[in-house]
Short mmCIF file of N, CA and C in Angstrom, two decimals:
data_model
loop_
_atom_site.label_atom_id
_atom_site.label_comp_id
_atom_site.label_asym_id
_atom_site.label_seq_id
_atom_site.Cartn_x
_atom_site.Cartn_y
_atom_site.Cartn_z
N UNK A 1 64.68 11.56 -7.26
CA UNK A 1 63.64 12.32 -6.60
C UNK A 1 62.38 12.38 -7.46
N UNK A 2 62.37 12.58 -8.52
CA UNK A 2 61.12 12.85 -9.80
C UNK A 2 60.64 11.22 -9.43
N UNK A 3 61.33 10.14 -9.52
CA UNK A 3 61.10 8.87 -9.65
C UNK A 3 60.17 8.55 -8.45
N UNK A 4 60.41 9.24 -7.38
CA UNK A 4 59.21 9.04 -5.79
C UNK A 4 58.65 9.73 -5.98
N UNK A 5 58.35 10.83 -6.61
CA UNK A 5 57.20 12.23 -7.04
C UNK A 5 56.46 11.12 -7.89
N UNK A 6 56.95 10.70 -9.13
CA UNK A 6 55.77 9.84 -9.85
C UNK A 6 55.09 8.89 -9.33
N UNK A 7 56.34 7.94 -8.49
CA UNK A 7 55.78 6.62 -7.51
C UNK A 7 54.36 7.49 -6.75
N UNK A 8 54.32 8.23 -6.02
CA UNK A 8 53.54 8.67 -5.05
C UNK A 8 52.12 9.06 -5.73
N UNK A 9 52.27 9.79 -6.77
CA UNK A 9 51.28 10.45 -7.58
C UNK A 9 50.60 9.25 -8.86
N UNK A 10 51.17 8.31 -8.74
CA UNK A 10 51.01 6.65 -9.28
C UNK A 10 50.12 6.09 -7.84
N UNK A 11 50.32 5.78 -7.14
CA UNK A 11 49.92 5.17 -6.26
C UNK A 11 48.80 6.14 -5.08
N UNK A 12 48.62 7.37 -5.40
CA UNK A 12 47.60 8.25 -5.31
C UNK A 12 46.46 8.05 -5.92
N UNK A 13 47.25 8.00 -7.47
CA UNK A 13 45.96 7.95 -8.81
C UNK A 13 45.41 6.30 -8.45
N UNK A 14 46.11 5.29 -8.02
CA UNK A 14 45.41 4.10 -7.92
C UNK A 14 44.85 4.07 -6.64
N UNK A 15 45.20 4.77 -5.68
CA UNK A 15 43.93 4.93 -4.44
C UNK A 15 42.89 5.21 -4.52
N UNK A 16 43.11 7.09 -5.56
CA UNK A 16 41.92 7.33 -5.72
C UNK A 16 40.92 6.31 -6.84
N UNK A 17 41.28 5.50 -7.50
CA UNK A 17 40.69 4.69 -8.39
C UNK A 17 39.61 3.78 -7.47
N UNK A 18 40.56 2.89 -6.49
CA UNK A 18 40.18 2.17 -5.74
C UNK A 18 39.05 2.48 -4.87
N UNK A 19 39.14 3.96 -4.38
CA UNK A 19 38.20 4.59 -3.89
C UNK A 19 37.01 5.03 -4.42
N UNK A 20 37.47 5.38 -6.00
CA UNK A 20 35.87 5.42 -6.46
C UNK A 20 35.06 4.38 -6.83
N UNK A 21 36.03 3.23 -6.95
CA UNK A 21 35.47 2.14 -7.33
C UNK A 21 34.53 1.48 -5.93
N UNK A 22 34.75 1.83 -4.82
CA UNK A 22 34.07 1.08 -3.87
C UNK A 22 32.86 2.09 -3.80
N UNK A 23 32.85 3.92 -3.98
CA UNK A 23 31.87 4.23 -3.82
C UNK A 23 31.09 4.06 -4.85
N UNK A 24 31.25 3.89 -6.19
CA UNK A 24 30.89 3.00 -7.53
C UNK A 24 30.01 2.32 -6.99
N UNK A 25 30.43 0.91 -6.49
CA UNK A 25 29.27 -0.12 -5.79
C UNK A 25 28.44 0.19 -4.54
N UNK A 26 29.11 1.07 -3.96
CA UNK A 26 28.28 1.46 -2.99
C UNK A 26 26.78 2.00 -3.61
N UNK A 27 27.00 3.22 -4.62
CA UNK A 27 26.11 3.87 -5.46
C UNK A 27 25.04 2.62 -5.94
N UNK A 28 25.75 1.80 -6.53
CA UNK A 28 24.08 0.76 -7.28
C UNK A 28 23.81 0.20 -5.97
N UNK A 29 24.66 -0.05 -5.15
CA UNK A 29 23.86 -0.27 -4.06
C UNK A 29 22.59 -0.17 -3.46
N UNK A 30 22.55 1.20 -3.40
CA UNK A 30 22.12 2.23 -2.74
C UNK A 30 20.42 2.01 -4.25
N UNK A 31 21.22 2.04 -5.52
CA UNK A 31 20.02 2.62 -6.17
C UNK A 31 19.29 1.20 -6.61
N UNK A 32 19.82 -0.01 -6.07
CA UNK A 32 18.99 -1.15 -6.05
C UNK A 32 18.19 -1.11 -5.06
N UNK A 33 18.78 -0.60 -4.01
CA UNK A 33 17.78 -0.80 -3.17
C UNK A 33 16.58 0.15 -2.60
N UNK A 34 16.91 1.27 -3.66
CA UNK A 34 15.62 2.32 -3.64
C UNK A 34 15.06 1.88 -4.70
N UNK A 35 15.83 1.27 -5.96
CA UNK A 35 14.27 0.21 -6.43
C UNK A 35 13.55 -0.96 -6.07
N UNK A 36 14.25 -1.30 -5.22
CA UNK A 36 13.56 -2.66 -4.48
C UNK A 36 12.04 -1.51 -3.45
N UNK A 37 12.31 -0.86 -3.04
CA UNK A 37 11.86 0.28 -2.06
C UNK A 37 10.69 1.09 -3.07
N UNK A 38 11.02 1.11 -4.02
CA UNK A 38 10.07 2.19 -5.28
C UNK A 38 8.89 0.70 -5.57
N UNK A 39 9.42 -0.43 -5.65
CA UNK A 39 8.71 -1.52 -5.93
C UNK A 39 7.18 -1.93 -4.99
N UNK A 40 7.89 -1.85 -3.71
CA UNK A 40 7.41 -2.05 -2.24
C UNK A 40 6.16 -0.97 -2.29
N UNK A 41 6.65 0.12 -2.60
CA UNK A 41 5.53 1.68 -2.58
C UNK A 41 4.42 1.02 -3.19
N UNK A 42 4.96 0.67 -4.81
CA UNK A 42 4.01 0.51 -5.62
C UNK A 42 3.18 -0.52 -4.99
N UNK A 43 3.49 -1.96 -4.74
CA UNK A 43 2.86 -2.87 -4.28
C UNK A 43 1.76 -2.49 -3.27
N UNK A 44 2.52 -1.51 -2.14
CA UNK A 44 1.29 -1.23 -1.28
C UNK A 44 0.20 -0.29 -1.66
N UNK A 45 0.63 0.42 -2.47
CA UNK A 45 -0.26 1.40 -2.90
C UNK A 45 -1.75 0.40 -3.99
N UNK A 46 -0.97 -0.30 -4.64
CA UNK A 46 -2.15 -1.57 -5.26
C UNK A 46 -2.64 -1.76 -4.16
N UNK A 47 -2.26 -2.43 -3.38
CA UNK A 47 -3.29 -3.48 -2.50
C UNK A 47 -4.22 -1.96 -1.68
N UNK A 48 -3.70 -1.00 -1.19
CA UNK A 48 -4.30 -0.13 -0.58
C UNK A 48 -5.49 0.28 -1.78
N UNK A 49 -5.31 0.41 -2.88
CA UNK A 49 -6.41 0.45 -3.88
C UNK A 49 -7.60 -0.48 -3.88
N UNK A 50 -6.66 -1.66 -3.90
CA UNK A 50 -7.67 -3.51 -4.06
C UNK A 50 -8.58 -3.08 -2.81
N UNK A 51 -8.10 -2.78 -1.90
CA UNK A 51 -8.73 -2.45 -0.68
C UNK A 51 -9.83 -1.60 -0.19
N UNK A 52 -9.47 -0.92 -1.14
CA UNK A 52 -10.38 0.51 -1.21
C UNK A 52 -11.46 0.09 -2.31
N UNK A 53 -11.23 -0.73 -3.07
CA UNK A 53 -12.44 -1.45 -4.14
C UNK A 53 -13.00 -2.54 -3.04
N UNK A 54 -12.77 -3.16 -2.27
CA UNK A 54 -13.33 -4.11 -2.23
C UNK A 54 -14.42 -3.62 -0.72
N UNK A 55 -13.97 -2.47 -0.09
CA UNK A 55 -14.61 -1.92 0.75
C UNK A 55 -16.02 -0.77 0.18
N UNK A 56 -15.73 -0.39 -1.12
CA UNK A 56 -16.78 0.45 -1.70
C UNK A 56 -17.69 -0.94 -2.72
N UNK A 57 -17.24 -2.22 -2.65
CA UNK A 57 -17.98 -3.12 -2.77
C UNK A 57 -19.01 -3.86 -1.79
N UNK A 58 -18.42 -3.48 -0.69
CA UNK A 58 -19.07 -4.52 0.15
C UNK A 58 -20.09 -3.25 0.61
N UNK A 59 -19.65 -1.51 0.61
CA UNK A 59 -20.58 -0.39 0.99
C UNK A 59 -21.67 -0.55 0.26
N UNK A 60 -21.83 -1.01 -1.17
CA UNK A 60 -22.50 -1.31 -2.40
C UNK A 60 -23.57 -2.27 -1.69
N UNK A 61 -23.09 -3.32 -2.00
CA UNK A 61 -24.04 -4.73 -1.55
C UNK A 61 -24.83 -4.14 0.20
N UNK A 62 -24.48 -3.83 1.15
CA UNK A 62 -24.57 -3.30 2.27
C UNK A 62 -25.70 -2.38 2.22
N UNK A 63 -25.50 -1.56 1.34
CA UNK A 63 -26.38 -0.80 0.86
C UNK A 63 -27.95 -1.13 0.22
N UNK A 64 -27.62 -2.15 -0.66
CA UNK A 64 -28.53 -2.78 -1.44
C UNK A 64 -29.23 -3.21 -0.39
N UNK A 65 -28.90 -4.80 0.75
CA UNK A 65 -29.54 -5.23 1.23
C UNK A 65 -30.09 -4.19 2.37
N UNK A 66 -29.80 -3.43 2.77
CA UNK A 66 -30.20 -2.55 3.52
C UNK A 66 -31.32 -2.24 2.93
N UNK A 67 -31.66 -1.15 1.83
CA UNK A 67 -32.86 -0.57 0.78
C UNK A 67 -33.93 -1.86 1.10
N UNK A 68 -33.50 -2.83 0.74
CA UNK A 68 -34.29 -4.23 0.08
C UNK A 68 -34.96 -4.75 1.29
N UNK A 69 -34.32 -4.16 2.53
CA UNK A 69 -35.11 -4.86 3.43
C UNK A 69 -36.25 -3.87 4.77
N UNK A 70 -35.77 -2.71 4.30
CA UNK A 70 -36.11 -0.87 4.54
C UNK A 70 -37.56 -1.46 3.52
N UNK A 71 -37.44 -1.73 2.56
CA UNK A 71 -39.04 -1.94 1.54
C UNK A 71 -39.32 -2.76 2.04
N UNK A 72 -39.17 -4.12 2.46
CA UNK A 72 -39.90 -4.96 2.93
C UNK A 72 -40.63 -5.06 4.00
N UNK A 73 -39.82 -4.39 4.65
CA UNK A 73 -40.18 -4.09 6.27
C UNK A 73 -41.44 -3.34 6.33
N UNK A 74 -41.67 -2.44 5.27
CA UNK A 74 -42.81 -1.35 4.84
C UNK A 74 -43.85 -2.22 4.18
N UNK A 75 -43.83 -3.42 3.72
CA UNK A 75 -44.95 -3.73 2.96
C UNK A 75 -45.17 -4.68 3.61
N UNK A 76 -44.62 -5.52 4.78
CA UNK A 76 -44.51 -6.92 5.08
C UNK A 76 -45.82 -6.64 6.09
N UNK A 77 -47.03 -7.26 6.49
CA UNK A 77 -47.90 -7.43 7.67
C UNK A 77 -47.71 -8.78 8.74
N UNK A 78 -46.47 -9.01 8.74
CA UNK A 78 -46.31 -9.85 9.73
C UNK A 78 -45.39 -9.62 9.93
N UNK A 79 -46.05 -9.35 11.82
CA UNK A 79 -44.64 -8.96 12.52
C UNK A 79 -43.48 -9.89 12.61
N UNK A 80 -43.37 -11.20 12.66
CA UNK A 80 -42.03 -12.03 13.04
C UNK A 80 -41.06 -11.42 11.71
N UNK A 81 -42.18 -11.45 10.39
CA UNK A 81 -40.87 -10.69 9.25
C UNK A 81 -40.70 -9.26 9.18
N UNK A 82 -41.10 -8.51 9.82
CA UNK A 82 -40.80 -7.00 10.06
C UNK A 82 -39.81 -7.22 11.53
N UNK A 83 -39.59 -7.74 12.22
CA UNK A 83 -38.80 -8.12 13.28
C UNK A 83 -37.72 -8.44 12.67
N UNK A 84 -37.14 -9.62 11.58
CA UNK A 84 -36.64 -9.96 11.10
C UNK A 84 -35.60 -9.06 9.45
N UNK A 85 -36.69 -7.86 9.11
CA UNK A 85 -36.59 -7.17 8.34
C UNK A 85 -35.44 -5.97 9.78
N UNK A 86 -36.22 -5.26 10.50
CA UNK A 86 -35.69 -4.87 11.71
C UNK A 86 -34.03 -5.16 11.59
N UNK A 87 -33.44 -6.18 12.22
CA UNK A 87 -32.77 -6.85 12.38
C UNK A 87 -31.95 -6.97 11.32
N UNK A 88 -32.23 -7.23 10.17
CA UNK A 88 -31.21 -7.36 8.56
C UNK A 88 -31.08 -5.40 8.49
N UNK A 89 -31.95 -4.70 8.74
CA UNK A 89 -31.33 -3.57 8.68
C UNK A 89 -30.50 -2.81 9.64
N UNK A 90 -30.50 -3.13 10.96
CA UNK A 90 -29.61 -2.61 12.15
C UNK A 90 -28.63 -3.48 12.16
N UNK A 91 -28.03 -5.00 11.42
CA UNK A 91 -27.09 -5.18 11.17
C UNK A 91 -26.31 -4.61 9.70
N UNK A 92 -27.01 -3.84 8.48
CA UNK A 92 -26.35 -3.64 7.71
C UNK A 92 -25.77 -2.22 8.01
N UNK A 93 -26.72 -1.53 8.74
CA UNK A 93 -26.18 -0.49 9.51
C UNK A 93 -25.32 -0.26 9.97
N UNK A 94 -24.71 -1.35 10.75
CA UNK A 94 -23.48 -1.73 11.79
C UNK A 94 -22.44 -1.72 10.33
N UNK A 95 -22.78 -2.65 9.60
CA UNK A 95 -21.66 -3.00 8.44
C UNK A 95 -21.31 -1.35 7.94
N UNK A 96 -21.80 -1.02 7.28
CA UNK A 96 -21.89 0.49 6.62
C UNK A 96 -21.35 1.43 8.03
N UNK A 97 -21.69 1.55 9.21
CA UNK A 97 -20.56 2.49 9.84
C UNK A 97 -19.53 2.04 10.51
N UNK A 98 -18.72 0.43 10.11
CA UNK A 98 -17.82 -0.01 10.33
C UNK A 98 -16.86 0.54 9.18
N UNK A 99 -17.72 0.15 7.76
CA UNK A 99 -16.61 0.71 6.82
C UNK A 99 -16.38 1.85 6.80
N UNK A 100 -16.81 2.78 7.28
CA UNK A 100 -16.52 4.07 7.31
C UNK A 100 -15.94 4.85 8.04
N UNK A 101 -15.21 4.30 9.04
CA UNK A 101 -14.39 4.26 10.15
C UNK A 101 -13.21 4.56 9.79
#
C-alpha cells in the first residue's frame, strides 16, 4: 500500500514537473513576443518622430518661400510677376494648412 502512495505521489511530482515545464515555455513565449511587440512600439514611435521632423521641415522651407515671395510681391512693378508672386504664395499657403491638419 505505501508502495502505490509513493507510485502516485512520484508520478504527481512528475506531472506537476511536466506541467510547469510547458507553462515554462509558454512564459518566454509570451515574453518574446512582448519583446518583439516593445521593438515594434519603438520602431513606430521613430518613424512617427522622422515624421514629425520632416513635416516641421517642409513647415520651415514653406514658410521661407512664402516670406520670400510676400517681399517680392511688395517690391515687384510688374504685374505678370506679382501675379506669379500671388500664386507661389496661395500655393504655399495650401502647403502650410495641409501640414497642419
Amino acid at each position: 500500500m505505501q508502495y502505490i502512495i509513493l507510485i502516485l505521489l512520484v508520478l504527481i511530482i512528475v506531472y506537476l514537473v511536466i506541467l510547469l515545464r510547458k507553462k515554462e515555455i509558454q512564459l518566454r513565449e509570451g515574453q518574446a513576443q512582448m519583446s518583439r511587440m516593445q521593438e515594434q512600439i519603438e520602431q513606430t514611435i521613430q518613424t512617427s518622430n522622422d515624421i514629425k521632423a520632416v513635416r516641421d521641415e517642409i513647415w520651415a522651407s514653406a514658410n521661407t518661400i512664402h516670406l520670400y515671395a510676400a517681399l517680392s510681391d511688395e517690391e515687384s512693378y510688374s504685374v505678370s510677376i506679382k501675379e506669379k508672386q500671388s500664386e507661389i504664395i496661395r500655393l504655399t499657403e495650401k502647403i502650410m494648412r495641409q501640414i497642419h491638419k
